[in-house]
Amino acid sequence: MGISGFEPSFLIGVDAIRQAHGSRLARLAGRRLTGFALVRFAEDGDWLADCPVVLAFDGLQVEVCHWKLDELSIGWDTIDTAAIITGWEWFELTPQWSHSDERLEPLVGQELCEVTLLEWRPADHDLAAGTVAVELVFAGGCLRIVNGLDENCIEVGAAHPDYVRHRLSR
């Protein structure tokens, strides 16, 4: 993707994600969201949802990226959002880091209360069944980075009732 420092390690399933990242995600609780970065196209401002969502918490950075129908990568302090994104010369649009998003901006400065993994388990057959979302609960709102079927999707507010909540412990 041409993103400096981005070396994803994709995992499948809530158990694998919890084992690899659960305690570290849980330790984010109590920290303040100090910033974020998304990749947008310079020409039209559209979000390139294939790229990681980067969240900064008091000096610690977490990088969340969904891929395919069921894979999730969580990285820690590896992406340089000040670096220019390279390798897109062939494409008609120019990706660049942005620190603007109406869903995330209201949460900057707020203390994170809890991080939870959500597993999509609908009653009926669903192609997305088993996908895992990262939920971040703040006093002033709730944010989820979910699998939008081969890309990231950002949701705010209450989670859909078909999610099974997996609480994380330190």
Short mmCIF file of N, CA, C and O in Angstrom, two decimals, residues 14 17-18 21-22 24-31 33 53 55 57 62-66 72-74 76 104 107 111-120 131-147 152-169:
data_model
loop_
_atom_site.label_atom_id
_atom_site.label_comp_id
_atom_site.label_asym_id
_atom_site.label_seq_id
_atom_site.Cartn_x
_atom_site.Cartn_y
_atom_site.Cartn_z
N VAL A 14 -11.97 -14.50 16.70
CA VAL A 14 -11.86 -13.76 17.95
C VAL A 14 -10.82 -14.37 18.88
O VAL A 14 -10.10 -13.63 19.58
N ILE A 17 -7.26 -13.31 17.74
CA ILE A 17 -7.06 -11.87 17.94
C ILE A 17 -6.92 -11.56 19.43
O ILE A 17 -6.05 -10.79 19.84
N ARG A 18 -7.75 -12.17 20.25
CA ARG A 18 -7.67 -11.96 21.70
C ARG A 18 -6.33 -12.45 22.23
O ARG A 18 -5.69 -11.78 23.05
N HIS A 21 -3.55 -9.92 20.90
CA HIS A 21 -3.65 -8.49 21.19
C HIS A 21 -4.57 -8.12 22.35
O HIS A 21 -4.65 -6.95 22.71
N GLY A 22 -5.28 -9.08 22.93
CA GLY A 22 -6.30 -8.77 23.93
C GLY A 22 -5.81 -7.98 25.12
O GLY A 22 -6.39 -6.95 25.48
N ARG A 24 -3.10 -6.22 25.51
CA ARG A 24 -2.57 -4.90 25.12
C ARG A 24 -3.70 -3.93 24.79
O ARG A 24 -3.65 -2.75 25.15
N LEU A 25 -4.73 -4.43 24.09
CA LEU A 25 -5.90 -3.58 23.81
C LEU A 25 -6.57 -3.16 25.12
O LEU A 25 -6.95 -2.00 25.28
N ALA A 26 -6.70 -4.10 26.06
CA ALA A 26 -7.35 -3.79 27.34
C ALA A 26 -6.59 -2.71 28.10
O ALA A 26 -7.19 -1.88 28.78
N ARG A 27 -5.27 -2.71 27.98
CA ARG A 27 -4.45 -1.72 28.70
C ARG A 27 -4.57 -0.31 28.12
O ARG A 27 -4.08 0.65 28.71
N LEU A 28 -5.23 -0.17 26.99
CA LEU A 28 -5.50 1.18 26.46
C LEU A 28 -6.51 1.92 27.32
O LEU A 28 -6.55 3.15 27.32
N ALA A 29 -7.35 1.17 28.05
CA ALA A 29 -8.37 1.81 28.90
C ALA A 29 -7.68 2.74 29.89
O ALA A 29 -6.64 2.41 30.46
N GLY A 30 -8.27 3.92 30.04
CA GLY A 30 -7.71 4.93 30.92
C GLY A 30 -6.85 5.96 30.19
O GLY A 30 -6.53 7.01 30.72
N ARG A 31 -6.47 5.65 28.95
CA ARG A 31 -5.70 6.60 28.14
C ARG A 31 -6.65 7.51 27.36
O ARG A 31 -7.78 7.13 27.07
N LEU A 33 -7.66 9.53 23.88
CA LEU A 33 -7.46 9.54 22.43
C LEU A 33 -6.88 10.91 22.08
O LEU A 33 -7.53 11.94 22.27
N VAL A 53 -6.76 2.15 9.99
CA VAL A 53 -7.24 3.24 10.84
C VAL A 53 -6.23 3.34 11.98
O VAL A 53 -5.99 2.36 12.69
N LEU A 55 -5.02 5.09 15.47
CA LEU A 55 -5.51 5.80 16.65
C LEU A 55 -4.36 6.01 17.62
O LEU A 55 -3.62 5.05 17.93
N PHE A 57 -3.14 7.11 21.45
CA PHE A 57 -3.58 7.21 22.84
C PHE A 57 -2.40 7.57 23.73
O PHE A 57 -1.58 6.69 24.05
N VAL A 62 -2.22 2.54 17.95
CA VAL A 62 -2.77 1.25 17.53
C VAL A 62 -3.28 1.42 16.10
O VAL A 62 -3.87 2.43 15.75
N GLU A 63 -3.01 0.40 15.28
CA GLU A 63 -3.33 0.44 13.85
C GLU A 63 -4.22 -0.75 13.51
O GLU A 63 -3.82 -1.90 13.69
N VAL A 64 -5.44 -0.48 13.08
CA VAL A 64 -6.45 -1.51 12.85
C VAL A 64 -6.76 -1.58 11.36
O VAL A 64 -7.05 -0.55 10.73
N CYS A 65 -6.72 -2.80 10.80
CA CYS A 65 -7.00 -2.94 9.37
C CYS A 65 -7.67 -4.28 9.09
O CYS A 65 -7.13 -5.35 9.40
N HIS A 66 -8.86 -4.22 8.49
CA HIS A 66 -9.57 -5.42 8.05
C HIS A 66 -9.22 -5.72 6.60
O HIS A 66 -8.98 -4.80 5.81
N LEU A 72 -8.15 -9.69 10.22
CA LEU A 72 -7.94 -8.44 10.95
C LEU A 72 -6.49 -8.36 11.38
O LEU A 72 -5.94 -9.32 11.93
N SER A 73 -5.87 -7.21 11.11
CA SER A 73 -4.51 -6.94 11.57
C SER A 73 -4.57 -5.80 12.58
O SER A 73 -5.23 -4.79 12.35
N ILE A 74 -3.87 -5.99 13.68
CA ILE A 74 -3.72 -4.93 14.68
C ILE A 74 -2.22 -4.72 14.86
O ILE A 74 -1.48 -5.67 15.15
N TRP A 76 1.06 -2.02 16.30
CA TRP A 76 1.39 -1.14 17.42
C TRP A 76 2.61 -0.31 17.09
O TRP A 76 3.71 -0.84 16.91
N LEU A 104 -14.70 10.63 14.20
CA LEU A 104 -13.62 10.48 15.17
C LEU A 104 -13.29 11.77 15.92
O LEU A 104 -12.91 11.71 17.09
N LEU A 107 -14.30 12.46 19.58
CA LEU A 107 -13.75 11.57 20.60
C LEU A 107 -12.33 11.97 21.03
O LEU A 107 -11.84 11.52 22.07
N GLU A 111 -11.22 10.16 27.42
CA GLU A 111 -10.59 8.98 28.01
C GLU A 111 -11.30 7.73 27.53
O GLU A 111 -12.54 7.67 27.51
N LEU A 112 -10.52 6.73 27.16
CA LEU A 112 -11.06 5.44 26.73
C LEU A 112 -11.46 4.64 27.97
O LEU A 112 -10.64 4.45 28.88
N CYS A 113 -12.69 4.21 28.02
CA CYS A 113 -13.20 3.45 29.17
C CYS A 113 -12.94 1.95 29.02
O CYS A 113 -12.61 1.27 30.00
N GLU A 114 -13.10 1.44 27.79
CA GLU A 114 -13.00 -0.01 27.58
C GLU A 114 -12.79 -0.31 26.11
O GLU A 114 -13.28 0.41 25.24
N VAL A 115 -12.07 -1.41 25.86
CA VAL A 115 -11.94 -1.95 24.51
C VAL A 115 -12.52 -3.36 24.53
O VAL A 115 -12.24 -4.14 25.44
N THR A 116 -13.35 -3.65 23.55
CA THR A 116 -14.01 -4.95 23.47
C THR A 116 -13.88 -5.49 22.06
O THR A 116 -13.87 -4.72 21.10
N LEU A 117 -13.77 -6.80 21.92
CA LEU A 117 -13.86 -7.42 20.61
C LEU A 117 -15.31 -7.86 20.40
O LEU A 117 -15.91 -8.44 21.30
N LEU A 118 -15.84 -7.55 19.24
CA LEU A 118 -17.21 -7.94 18.90
C LEU A 118 -17.16 -8.96 17.78
O LEU A 118 -16.48 -8.75 16.77
N GLU A 119 -17.90 -10.03 17.94
CA GLU A 119 -17.96 -11.08 16.92
C GLU A 119 -19.35 -11.07 16.30
O GLU A 119 -20.35 -11.17 17.01
N TRP A 120 -19.42 -10.93 14.99
CA TRP A 120 -20.70 -10.88 14.28
C TRP A 120 -21.29 -12.27 14.22
O TRP A 120 -20.73 -13.18 13.61
N THR A 131 -16.90 -12.47 11.64
CA THR A 131 -15.96 -11.35 11.54
C THR A 131 -15.85 -10.66 12.90
O THR A 131 -16.78 -10.69 13.71
N VAL A 132 -14.72 -10.02 13.12
CA VAL A 132 -14.43 -9.42 14.42
C VAL A 132 -14.26 -7.92 14.26
O VAL A 132 -13.53 -7.45 13.38
N ALA A 133 -14.92 -7.18 15.12
CA ALA A 133 -14.80 -5.72 15.16
C ALA A 133 -14.09 -5.32 16.45
O ALA A 133 -14.17 -6.02 17.46
N VAL A 134 -13.41 -4.19 16.40
CA VAL A 134 -12.79 -3.61 17.59
C VAL A 134 -13.69 -2.47 18.06
O VAL A 134 -13.95 -1.53 17.30
N GLU A 135 -14.19 -2.58 19.29
CA GLU A 135 -15.06 -1.55 19.84
C GLU A 135 -14.31 -0.77 20.91
O GLU A 135 -13.70 -1.36 21.80
N LEU A 136 -14.37 0.56 20.80
CA LEU A 136 -13.74 1.46 21.77
C LEU A 136 -14.83 2.28 22.42
O LEU A 136 -15.56 2.99 21.74
N VAL A 137 -14.94 2.14 23.74
CA VAL A 137 -16.00 2.81 24.49
C VAL A 137 -15.42 4.00 25.24
O VAL A 137 -14.50 3.84 26.05
N PHE A 138 -15.94 5.17 24.94
CA PHE A 138 -15.57 6.42 25.60
C PHE A 138 -16.77 6.89 26.40
O PHE A 138 -17.90 6.52 26.12
N ALA A 139 -16.55 7.77 27.36
CA ALA A 139 -17.66 8.32 28.14
C ALA A 139 -18.64 9.04 27.23
O ALA A 139 -19.85 8.99 27.44
N GLY A 140 -18.13 9.67 26.18
CA GLY A 140 -18.99 10.46 25.29
C GLY A 140 -19.41 9.75 24.03
O GLY A 140 -19.95 10.39 23.11
N GLY A 141 -19.19 8.44 23.93
CA GLY A 141 -19.63 7.74 22.74
C GLY A 141 -18.86 6.45 22.51
O GLY A 141 -17.89 6.14 23.20
N CYS A 142 -19.33 5.71 21.55
CA CYS A 142 -18.78 4.40 21.24
C CYS A 142 -18.36 4.37 19.77
O CYS A 142 -19.09 4.84 18.90
N LEU A 143 -17.20 3.82 19.51
CA LEU A 143 -16.63 3.73 18.18
C LEU A 143 -16.31 2.28 17.87
O LEU A 143 -15.77 1.57 18.73
N ARG A 144 -16.63 1.84 16.67
CA ARG A 144 -16.29 0.49 16.23
C ARG A 144 -15.60 0.56 14.88
O ARG A 144 -16.03 1.28 13.99
N ILE A 145 -14.53 -0.23 14.75
CA ILE A 145 -13.90 -0.43 13.46
C ILE A 145 -14.24 -1.86 13.08
O ILE A 145 -13.80 -2.81 13.72
N VAL A 146 -15.08 -1.99 12.06
CA VAL A 146 -15.64 -3.28 11.70
C VAL A 146 -15.19 -3.69 10.30
O VAL A 146 -14.69 -2.87 9.53
N ASN A 147 -15.39 -4.96 9.99
CA ASN A 147 -15.09 -5.46 8.66
C ASN A 147 -16.24 -5.09 7.74
O ASN A 147 -17.36 -5.56 7.90
N ASN A 152 -12.20 -1.57 5.87
CA ASN A 152 -12.61 -1.07 7.18
C ASN A 152 -13.90 -0.29 7.05
O ASN A 152 -14.18 0.32 6.02
N CYS A 153 -14.67 -0.31 8.10
CA CYS A 153 -15.88 0.50 8.20
C CYS A 153 -15.89 1.07 9.62
O CYS A 153 -15.56 0.36 10.57
N ILE A 154 -16.22 2.34 9.74
CA ILE A 154 -16.29 2.98 11.05
C ILE A 154 -17.75 3.19 11.41
O ILE A 154 -18.52 3.75 10.63
N GLU A 155 -18.11 2.71 12.60
CA GLU A 155 -19.47 2.88 13.12
C GLU A 155 -19.39 3.59 14.46
O GLU A 155 -18.45 3.38 15.22
N VAL A 156 -20.39 4.38 14.76
CA VAL A 156 -20.50 5.04 16.06
C VAL A 156 -21.88 4.72 16.65
O VAL A 156 -22.78 4.30 15.93
N GLY A 157 -22.00 4.91 17.95
CA GLY A 157 -23.27 4.62 18.61
C GLY A 157 -23.32 3.19 19.10
O GLY A 157 -22.32 2.49 19.17
N ALA A 158 -24.53 2.75 19.43
CA ALA A 158 -24.73 1.40 19.96
C ALA A 158 -24.46 0.34 18.90
O ALA A 158 -24.81 0.51 17.73
N ALA A 159 -23.87 -0.76 19.31
CA ALA A 159 -23.58 -1.87 18.40
C ALA A 159 -24.86 -2.63 18.07
O ALA A 159 -25.80 -2.70 18.87
N HIS A 160 -24.89 -3.20 16.88
CA HIS A 160 -26.01 -4.04 16.46
C HIS A 160 -26.15 -5.22 17.43
O HIS A 160 -25.15 -5.77 17.88
N PRO A 161 -27.37 -5.63 17.75
CA PRO A 161 -27.55 -6.72 18.72
C PRO A 161 -27.03 -8.08 18.26
O PRO A 161 -26.89 -8.99 19.08
N ASP A 162 -26.70 -8.24 16.97
CA ASP A 162 -26.17 -9.52 16.50
C ASP A 162 -24.67 -9.69 16.78
O ASP A 162 -24.08 -10.71 16.45
N TYR A 163 -24.08 -8.69 17.41
CA TYR A 163 -22.68 -8.84 17.84
C TYR A 163 -22.63 -9.55 19.18
O TYR A 163 -23.40 -9.25 20.09
N VAL A 164 -21.70 -10.48 19.33
CA VAL A 164 -21.40 -11.12 20.60
C VAL A 164 -20.20 -10.38 21.17
O VAL A 164 -19.16 -10.25 20.51
N ARG A 165 -20.34 -9.89 22.37
CA ARG A 165 -19.31 -9.07 23.02
C ARG A 165 -18.31 -9.97 23.76
O ARG A 165 -18.69 -10.83 24.54
N HIS A 166 -17.02 -9.75 23.47
CA HIS A 166 -15.94 -10.48 24.14
C HIS A 166 -15.11 -9.45 24.91
O HIS A 166 -14.30 -8.72 24.33
N ARG A 167 -15.33 -9.38 26.20
CA ARG A 167 -14.62 -8.41 27.05
C ARG A 167 -13.15 -8.83 27.18
O ARG A 167 -12.84 -10.02 27.23
N LEU A 168 -12.30 -7.84 27.23
CA LEU A 168 -10.86 -8.09 27.33
C LEU A 168 -10.39 -7.78 28.74
O LEU A 168 -10.85 -6.83 29.37
N SER A 169 -9.45 -8.57 29.20
CA SER A 169 -8.87 -8.32 30.52
C SER A 169 -7.38 -8.03 30.36
O SER A 169 -6.74 -8.48 29.43
#
